[in-house]
PDB file of C-alpha atoms in Angstrom:
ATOM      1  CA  UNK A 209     -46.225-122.606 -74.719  1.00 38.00           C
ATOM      2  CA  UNK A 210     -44.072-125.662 -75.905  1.00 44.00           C
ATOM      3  CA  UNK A 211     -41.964-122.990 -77.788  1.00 45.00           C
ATOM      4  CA  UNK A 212     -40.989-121.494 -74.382  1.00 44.00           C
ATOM      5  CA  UNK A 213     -39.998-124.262 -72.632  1.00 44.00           C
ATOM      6  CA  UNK A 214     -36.287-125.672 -73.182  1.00 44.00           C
ATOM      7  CA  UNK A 215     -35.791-128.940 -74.272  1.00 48.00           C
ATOM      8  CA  UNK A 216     -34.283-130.016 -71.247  1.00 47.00           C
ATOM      9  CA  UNK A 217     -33.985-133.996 -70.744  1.00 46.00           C
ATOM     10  CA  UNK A 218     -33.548-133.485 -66.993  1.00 46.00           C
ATOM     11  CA  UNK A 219     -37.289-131.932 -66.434  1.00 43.00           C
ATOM     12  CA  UNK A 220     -39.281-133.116 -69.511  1.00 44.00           C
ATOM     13  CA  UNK A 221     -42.122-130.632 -69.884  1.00 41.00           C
ATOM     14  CA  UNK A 222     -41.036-128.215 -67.593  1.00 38.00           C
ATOM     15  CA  UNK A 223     -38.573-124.900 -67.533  1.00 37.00           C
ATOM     16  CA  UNK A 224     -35.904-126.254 -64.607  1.00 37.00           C
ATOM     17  CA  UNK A 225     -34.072-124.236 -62.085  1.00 38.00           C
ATOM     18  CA  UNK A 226     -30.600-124.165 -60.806  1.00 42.00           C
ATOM     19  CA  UNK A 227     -29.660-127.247 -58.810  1.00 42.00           C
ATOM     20  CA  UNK A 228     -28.499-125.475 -55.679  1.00 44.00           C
ATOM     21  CA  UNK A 229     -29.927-128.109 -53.311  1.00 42.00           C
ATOM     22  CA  UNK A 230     -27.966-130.554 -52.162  1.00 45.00           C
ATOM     23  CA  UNK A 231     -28.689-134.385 -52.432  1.00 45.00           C
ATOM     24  CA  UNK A 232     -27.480-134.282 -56.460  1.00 48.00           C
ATOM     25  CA  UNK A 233     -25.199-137.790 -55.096  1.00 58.00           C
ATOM     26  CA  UNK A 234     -21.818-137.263 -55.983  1.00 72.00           C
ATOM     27  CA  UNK A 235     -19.518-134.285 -56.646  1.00 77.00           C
ATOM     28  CA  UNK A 236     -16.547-134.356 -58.014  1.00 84.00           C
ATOM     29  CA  UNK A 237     -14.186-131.218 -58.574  1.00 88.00           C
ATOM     30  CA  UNK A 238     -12.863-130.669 -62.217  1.00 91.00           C
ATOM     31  CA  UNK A 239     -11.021-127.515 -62.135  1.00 92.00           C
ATOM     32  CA  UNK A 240     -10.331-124.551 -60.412  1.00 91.00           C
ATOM     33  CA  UNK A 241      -9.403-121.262 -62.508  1.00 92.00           C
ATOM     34  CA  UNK A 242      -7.566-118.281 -61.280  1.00 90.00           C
ATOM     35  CA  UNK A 243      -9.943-115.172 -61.669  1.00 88.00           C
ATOM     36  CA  UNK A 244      -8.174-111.554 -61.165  1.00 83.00           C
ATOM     37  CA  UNK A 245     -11.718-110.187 -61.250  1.00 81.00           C
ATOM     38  CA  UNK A 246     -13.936-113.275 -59.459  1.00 65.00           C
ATOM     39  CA  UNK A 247     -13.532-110.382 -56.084  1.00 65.00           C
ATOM     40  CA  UNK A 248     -10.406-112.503 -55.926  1.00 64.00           C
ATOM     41  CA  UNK A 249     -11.370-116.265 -55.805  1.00 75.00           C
ATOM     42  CA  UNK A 250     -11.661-118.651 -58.901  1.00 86.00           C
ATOM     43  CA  UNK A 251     -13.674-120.016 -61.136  1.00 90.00           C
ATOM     44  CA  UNK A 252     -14.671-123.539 -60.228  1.00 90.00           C
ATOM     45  CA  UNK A 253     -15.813-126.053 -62.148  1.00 92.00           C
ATOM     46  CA  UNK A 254     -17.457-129.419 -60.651  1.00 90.00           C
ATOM     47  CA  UNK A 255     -19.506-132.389 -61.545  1.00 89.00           C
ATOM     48  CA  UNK A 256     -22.549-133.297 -59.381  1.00 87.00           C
ATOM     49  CA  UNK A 257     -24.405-137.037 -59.741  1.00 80.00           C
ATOM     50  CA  UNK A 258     -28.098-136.641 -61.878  1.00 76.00           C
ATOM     51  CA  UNK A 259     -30.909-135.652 -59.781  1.00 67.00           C
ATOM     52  CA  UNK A 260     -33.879-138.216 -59.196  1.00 69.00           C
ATOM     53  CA  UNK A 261     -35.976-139.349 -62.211  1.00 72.00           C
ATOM     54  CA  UNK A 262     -32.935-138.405 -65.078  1.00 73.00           C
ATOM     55  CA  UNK A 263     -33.033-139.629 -68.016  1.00 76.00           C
ATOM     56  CA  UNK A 264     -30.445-142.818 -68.891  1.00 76.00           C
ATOM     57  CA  UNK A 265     -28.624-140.840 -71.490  1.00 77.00           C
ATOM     58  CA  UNK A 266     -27.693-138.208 -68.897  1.00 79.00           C
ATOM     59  CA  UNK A 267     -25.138-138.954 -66.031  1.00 80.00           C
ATOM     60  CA  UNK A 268     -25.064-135.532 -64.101  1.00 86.00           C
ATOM     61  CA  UNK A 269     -24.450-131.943 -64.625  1.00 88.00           C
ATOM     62  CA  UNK A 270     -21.542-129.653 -64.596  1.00 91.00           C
ATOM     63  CA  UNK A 271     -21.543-126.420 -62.713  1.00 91.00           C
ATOM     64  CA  UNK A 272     -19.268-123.448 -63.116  1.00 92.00           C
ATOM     65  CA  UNK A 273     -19.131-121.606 -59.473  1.00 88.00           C
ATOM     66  CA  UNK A 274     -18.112-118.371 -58.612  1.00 85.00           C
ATOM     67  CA  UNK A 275     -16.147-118.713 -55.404  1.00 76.00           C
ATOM     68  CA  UNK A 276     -15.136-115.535 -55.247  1.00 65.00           C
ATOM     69  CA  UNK A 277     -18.903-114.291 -54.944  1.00 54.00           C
ATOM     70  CA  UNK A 278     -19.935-116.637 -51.518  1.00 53.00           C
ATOM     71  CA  UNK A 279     -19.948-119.591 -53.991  1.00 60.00           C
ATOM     72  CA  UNK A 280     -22.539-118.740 -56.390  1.00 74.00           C
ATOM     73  CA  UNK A 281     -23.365-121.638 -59.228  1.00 82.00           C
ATOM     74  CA  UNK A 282     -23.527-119.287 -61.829  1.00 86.00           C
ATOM     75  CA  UNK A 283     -23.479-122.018 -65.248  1.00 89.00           C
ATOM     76  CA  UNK A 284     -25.239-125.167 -65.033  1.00 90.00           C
ATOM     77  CA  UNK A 285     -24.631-127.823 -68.088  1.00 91.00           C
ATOM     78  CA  UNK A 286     -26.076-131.312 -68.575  1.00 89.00           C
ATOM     79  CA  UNK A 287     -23.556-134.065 -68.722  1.00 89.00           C
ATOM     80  CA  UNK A 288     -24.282-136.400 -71.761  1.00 87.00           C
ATOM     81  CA  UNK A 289     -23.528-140.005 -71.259  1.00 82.00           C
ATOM     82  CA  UNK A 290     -20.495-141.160 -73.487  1.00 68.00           C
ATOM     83  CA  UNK A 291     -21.158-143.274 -76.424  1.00 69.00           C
ATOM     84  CA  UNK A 292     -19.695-146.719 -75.746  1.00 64.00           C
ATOM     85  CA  UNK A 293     -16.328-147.568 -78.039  1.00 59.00           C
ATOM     86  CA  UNK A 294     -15.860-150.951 -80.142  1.00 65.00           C
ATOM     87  CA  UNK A 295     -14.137-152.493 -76.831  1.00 64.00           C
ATOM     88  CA  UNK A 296     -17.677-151.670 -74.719  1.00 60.00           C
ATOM     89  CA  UNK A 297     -15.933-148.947 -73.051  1.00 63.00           C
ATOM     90  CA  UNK A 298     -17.812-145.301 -72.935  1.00 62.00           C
ATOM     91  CA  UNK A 299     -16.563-142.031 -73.501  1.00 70.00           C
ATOM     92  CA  UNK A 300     -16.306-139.441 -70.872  1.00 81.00           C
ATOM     93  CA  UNK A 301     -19.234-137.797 -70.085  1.00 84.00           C
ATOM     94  CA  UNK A 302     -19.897-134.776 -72.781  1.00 88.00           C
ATOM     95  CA  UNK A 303     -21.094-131.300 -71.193  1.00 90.00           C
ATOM     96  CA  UNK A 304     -24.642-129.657 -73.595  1.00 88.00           C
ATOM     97  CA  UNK A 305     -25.511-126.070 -73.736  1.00 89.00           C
ATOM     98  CA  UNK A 306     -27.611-126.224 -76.770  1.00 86.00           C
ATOM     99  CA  UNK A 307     -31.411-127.308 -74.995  1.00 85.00           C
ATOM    100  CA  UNK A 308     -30.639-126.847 -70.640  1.00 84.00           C
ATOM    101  CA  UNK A 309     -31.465-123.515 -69.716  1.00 86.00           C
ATOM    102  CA  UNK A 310     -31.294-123.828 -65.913  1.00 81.00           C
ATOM    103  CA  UNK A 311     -31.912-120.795 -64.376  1.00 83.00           C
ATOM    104  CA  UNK A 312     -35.480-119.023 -63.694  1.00 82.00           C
ATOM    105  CA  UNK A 313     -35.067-115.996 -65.250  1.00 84.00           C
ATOM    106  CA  UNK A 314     -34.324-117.116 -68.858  1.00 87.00           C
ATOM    107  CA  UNK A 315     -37.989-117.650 -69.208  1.00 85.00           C
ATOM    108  CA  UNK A 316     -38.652-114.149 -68.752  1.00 87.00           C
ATOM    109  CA  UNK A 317     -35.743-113.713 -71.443  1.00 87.00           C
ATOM    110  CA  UNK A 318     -37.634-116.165 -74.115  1.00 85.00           C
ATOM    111  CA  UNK A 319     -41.421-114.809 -73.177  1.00 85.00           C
ATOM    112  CA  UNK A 320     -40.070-111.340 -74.270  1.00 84.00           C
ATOM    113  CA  UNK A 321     -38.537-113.200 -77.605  1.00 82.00           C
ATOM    114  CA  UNK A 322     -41.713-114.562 -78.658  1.00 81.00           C
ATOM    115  CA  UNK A 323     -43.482-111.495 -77.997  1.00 78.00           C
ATOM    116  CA  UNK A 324     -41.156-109.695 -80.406  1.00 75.00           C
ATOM    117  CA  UNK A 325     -42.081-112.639 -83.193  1.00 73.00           C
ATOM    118  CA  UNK A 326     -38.507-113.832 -83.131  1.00 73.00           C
ATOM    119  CA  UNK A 327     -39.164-117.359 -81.490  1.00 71.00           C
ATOM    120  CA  UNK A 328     -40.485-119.731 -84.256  1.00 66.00           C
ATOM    121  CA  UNK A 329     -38.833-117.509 -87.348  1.00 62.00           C
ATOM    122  CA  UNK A 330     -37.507-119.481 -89.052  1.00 59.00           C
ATOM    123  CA  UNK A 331     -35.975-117.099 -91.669  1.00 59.00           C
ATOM    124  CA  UNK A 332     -35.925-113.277 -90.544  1.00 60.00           C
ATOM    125  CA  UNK A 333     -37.430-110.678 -92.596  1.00 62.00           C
ATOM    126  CA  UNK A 334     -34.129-108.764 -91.992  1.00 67.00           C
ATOM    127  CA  UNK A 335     -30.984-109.724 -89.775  1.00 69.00           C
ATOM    128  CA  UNK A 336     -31.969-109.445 -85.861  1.00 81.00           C
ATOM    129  CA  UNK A 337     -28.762-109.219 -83.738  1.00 86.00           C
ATOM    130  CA  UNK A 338     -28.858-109.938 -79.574  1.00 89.00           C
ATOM    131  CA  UNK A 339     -26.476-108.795 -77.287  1.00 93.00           C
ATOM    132  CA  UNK A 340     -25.562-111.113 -74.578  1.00 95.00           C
ATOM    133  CA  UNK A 341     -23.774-109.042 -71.261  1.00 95.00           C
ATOM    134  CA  UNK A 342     -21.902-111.805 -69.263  1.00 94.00           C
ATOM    135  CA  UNK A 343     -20.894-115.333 -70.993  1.00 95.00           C
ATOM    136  CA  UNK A 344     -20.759-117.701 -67.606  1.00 93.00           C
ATOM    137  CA  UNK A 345     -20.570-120.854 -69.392  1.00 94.00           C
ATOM    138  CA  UNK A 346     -21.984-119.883 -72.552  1.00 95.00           C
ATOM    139  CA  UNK A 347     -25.944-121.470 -72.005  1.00 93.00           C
ATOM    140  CA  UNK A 348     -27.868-118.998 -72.922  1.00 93.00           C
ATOM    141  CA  UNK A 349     -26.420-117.392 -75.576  1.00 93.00           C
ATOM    142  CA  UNK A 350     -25.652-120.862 -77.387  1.00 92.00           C
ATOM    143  CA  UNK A 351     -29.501-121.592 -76.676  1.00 90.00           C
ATOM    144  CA  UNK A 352     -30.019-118.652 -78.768  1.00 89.00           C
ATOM    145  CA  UNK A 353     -28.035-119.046 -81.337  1.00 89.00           C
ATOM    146  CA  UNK A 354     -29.463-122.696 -81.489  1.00 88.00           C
ATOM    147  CA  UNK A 355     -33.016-122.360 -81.801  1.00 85.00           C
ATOM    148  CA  UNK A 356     -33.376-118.571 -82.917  1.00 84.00           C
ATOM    149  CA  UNK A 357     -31.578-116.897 -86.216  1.00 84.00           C
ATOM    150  CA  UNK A 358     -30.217-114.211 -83.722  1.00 87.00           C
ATOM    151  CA  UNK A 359     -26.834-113.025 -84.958  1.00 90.00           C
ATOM    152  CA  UNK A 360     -25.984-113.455 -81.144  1.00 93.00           C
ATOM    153  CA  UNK A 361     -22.961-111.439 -79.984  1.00 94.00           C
ATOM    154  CA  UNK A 362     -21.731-111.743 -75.953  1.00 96.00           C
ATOM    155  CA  UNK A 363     -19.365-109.730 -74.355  1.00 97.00           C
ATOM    156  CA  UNK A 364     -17.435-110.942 -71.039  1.00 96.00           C
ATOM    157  CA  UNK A 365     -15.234-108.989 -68.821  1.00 95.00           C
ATOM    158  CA  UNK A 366     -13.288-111.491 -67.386  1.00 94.00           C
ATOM    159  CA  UNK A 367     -11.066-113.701 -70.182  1.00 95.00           C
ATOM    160  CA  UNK A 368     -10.894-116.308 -67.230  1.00 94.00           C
ATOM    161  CA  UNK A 369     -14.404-117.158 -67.820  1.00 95.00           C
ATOM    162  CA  UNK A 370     -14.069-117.104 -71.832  1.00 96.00           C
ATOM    163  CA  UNK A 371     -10.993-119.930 -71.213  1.00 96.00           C
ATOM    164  CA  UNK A 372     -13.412-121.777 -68.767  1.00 96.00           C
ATOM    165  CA  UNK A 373     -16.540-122.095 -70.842  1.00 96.00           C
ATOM    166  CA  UNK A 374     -14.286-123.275 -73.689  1.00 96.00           C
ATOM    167  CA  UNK A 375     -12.365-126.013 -72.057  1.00 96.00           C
ATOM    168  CA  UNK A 376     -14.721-127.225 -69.729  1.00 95.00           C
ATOM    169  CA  UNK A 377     -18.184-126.782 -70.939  1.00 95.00           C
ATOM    170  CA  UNK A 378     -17.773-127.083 -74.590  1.00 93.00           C
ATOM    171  CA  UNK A 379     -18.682-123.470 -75.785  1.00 95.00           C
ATOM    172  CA  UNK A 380     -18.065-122.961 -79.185  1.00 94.00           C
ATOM    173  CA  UNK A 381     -18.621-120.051 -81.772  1.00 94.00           C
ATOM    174  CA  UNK A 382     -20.478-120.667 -85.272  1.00 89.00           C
ATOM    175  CA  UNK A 383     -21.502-118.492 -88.175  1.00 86.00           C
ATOM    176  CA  UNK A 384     -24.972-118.968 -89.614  1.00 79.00           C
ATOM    177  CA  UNK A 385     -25.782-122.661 -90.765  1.00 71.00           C
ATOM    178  CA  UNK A 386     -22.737-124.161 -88.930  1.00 76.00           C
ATOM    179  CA  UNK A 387     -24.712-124.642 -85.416  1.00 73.00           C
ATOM    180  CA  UNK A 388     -26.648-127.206 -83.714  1.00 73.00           C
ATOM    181  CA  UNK A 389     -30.685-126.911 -83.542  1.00 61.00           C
ATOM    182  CA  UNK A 390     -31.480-125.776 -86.670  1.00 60.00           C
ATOM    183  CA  UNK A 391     -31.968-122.524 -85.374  1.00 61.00           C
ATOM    184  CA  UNK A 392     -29.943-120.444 -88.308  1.00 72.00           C
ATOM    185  CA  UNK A 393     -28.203-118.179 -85.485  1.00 83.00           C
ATOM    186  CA  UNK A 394     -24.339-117.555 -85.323  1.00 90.00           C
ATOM    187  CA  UNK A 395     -22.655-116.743 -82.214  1.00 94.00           C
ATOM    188  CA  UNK A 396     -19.600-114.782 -81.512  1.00 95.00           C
ATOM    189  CA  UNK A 397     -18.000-113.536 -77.934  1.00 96.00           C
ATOM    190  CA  UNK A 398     -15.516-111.164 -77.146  1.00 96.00           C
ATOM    191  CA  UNK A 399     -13.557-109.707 -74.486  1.00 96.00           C
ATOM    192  CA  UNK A 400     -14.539-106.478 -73.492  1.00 95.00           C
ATOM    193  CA  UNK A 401     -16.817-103.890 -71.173  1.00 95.00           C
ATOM    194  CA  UNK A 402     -20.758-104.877 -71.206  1.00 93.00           C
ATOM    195  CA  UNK A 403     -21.475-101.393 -69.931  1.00 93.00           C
ATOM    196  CA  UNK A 404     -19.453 -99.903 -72.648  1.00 94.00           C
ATOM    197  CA  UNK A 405     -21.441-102.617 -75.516  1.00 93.00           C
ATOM    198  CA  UNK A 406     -24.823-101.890 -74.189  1.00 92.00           C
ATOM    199  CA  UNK A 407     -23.937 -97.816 -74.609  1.00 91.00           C
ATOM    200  CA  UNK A 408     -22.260 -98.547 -78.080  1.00 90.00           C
ATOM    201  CA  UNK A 409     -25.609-100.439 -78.919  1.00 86.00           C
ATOM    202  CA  UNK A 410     -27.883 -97.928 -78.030  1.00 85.00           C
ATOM    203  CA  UNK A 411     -25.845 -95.532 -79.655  1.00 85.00           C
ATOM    204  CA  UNK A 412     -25.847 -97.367 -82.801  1.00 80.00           C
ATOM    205  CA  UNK A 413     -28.354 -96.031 -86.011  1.00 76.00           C
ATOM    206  CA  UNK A 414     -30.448 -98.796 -85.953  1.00 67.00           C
ATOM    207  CA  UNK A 415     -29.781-100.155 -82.046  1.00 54.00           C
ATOM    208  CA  UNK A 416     -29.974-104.109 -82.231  1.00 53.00           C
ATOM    209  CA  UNK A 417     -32.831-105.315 -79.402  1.00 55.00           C
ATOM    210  CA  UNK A 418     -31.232-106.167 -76.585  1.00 51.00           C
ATOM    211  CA  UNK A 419     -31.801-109.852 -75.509  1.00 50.00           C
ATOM    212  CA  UNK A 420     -30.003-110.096 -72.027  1.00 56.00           C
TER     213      UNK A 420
END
């Protein structure tokens, strides 16, 4: 079971949900991201205070809203506390995707992955690709890619949310042995039609298993 559960430091021991309640203490806005395809709103990004019983070395979270879509949190990200500087100042606050998976059904997404044997392998018997439809800000496939060797690619329609989840929530691609976790995985997005990826997928020889 401990392989299920994420390694979140804001609920140790326990898979967390999306902090839609309010009562998070403060909330400051950070951007806010013109979206052609948001059903004409943008892409918000904001910074909310740590919940009760947080851990020191975490000083909030950062959400990525759809306001387009009656203000939906769609990303959720835990703020890391800045390491302090030789004059005793700290850093700014760094956003982690690697170990916070926020949202309920991303359980369901890792019971199915160690039920196919590919949570805990450590080095695949042959290469095991996921396809991620929808980025948001990049959580779960950079959990993935973390702690998995999934080659995991994700496709996003909107390039609004690709420039979001790089600039604000740290979302970076890596080719096997260059990520965090230990995991082996490499991770790659691109522009483009989930629809038209899933079909292309299925279509495919061999069709990759299809992780979200």
């Amino acid at each position: 079971a401990s392989l299920l559960a994420p390694r979140s430091p804001l609920v140790p021991g326990a898979v967390p949900v999306v902090t839609l309640a309010e009562g998070l203490g403060t909330r400051a806005a950070v951007a806010a991201v013109a979206s052609a395809l948001d059903g004409g709103g943008a892409l918000l990004v904001e910074d909310v205070g740590p919940p009760p019983g947080a851990p020191p070395t975490t000083s909030g979270l950062r959400r990525l809203v759809f306001g387009g879509a009656v203000a939906l949190v769609q990303s959720e990200a835990v703020l890391e506390v800045g390491k302090k500087g030789k004059g005793g100042a700290r850093a700014r606050p760094t956003p982690s995707l690697a170990d916070h998976l926020p949202a309920a059904y991303h359980s369901a997404v890792l019971v199915g992955l160690a039920l196919g044997g590919v949570i805990g392998e450590s080095v695949p018997a042959e290469p095991r690709t996921a396809l991620v439809v929808g980025l948001g800000a990049g959580g779960l496939p950079t959990f993935l890619a973390a702690h998995t060797p999934l080659a995991v690619a994700t496709v996003e329609l909107d390039p609004a949310v690709v420039a979001v989840a790089r600039a604000h929530f740290g979302f970076v691609e890596w080719v096997p042995g260059q990520g965090p976790g230990g995991g082996g995985g490499s991770l790659a997005v691109e522009v483009g039609d989930g629809v038209a990826a899933v079909a292309s997928a299925a279509a495919a020889p061999r069709a990759p298993p299809l992780a979200a």
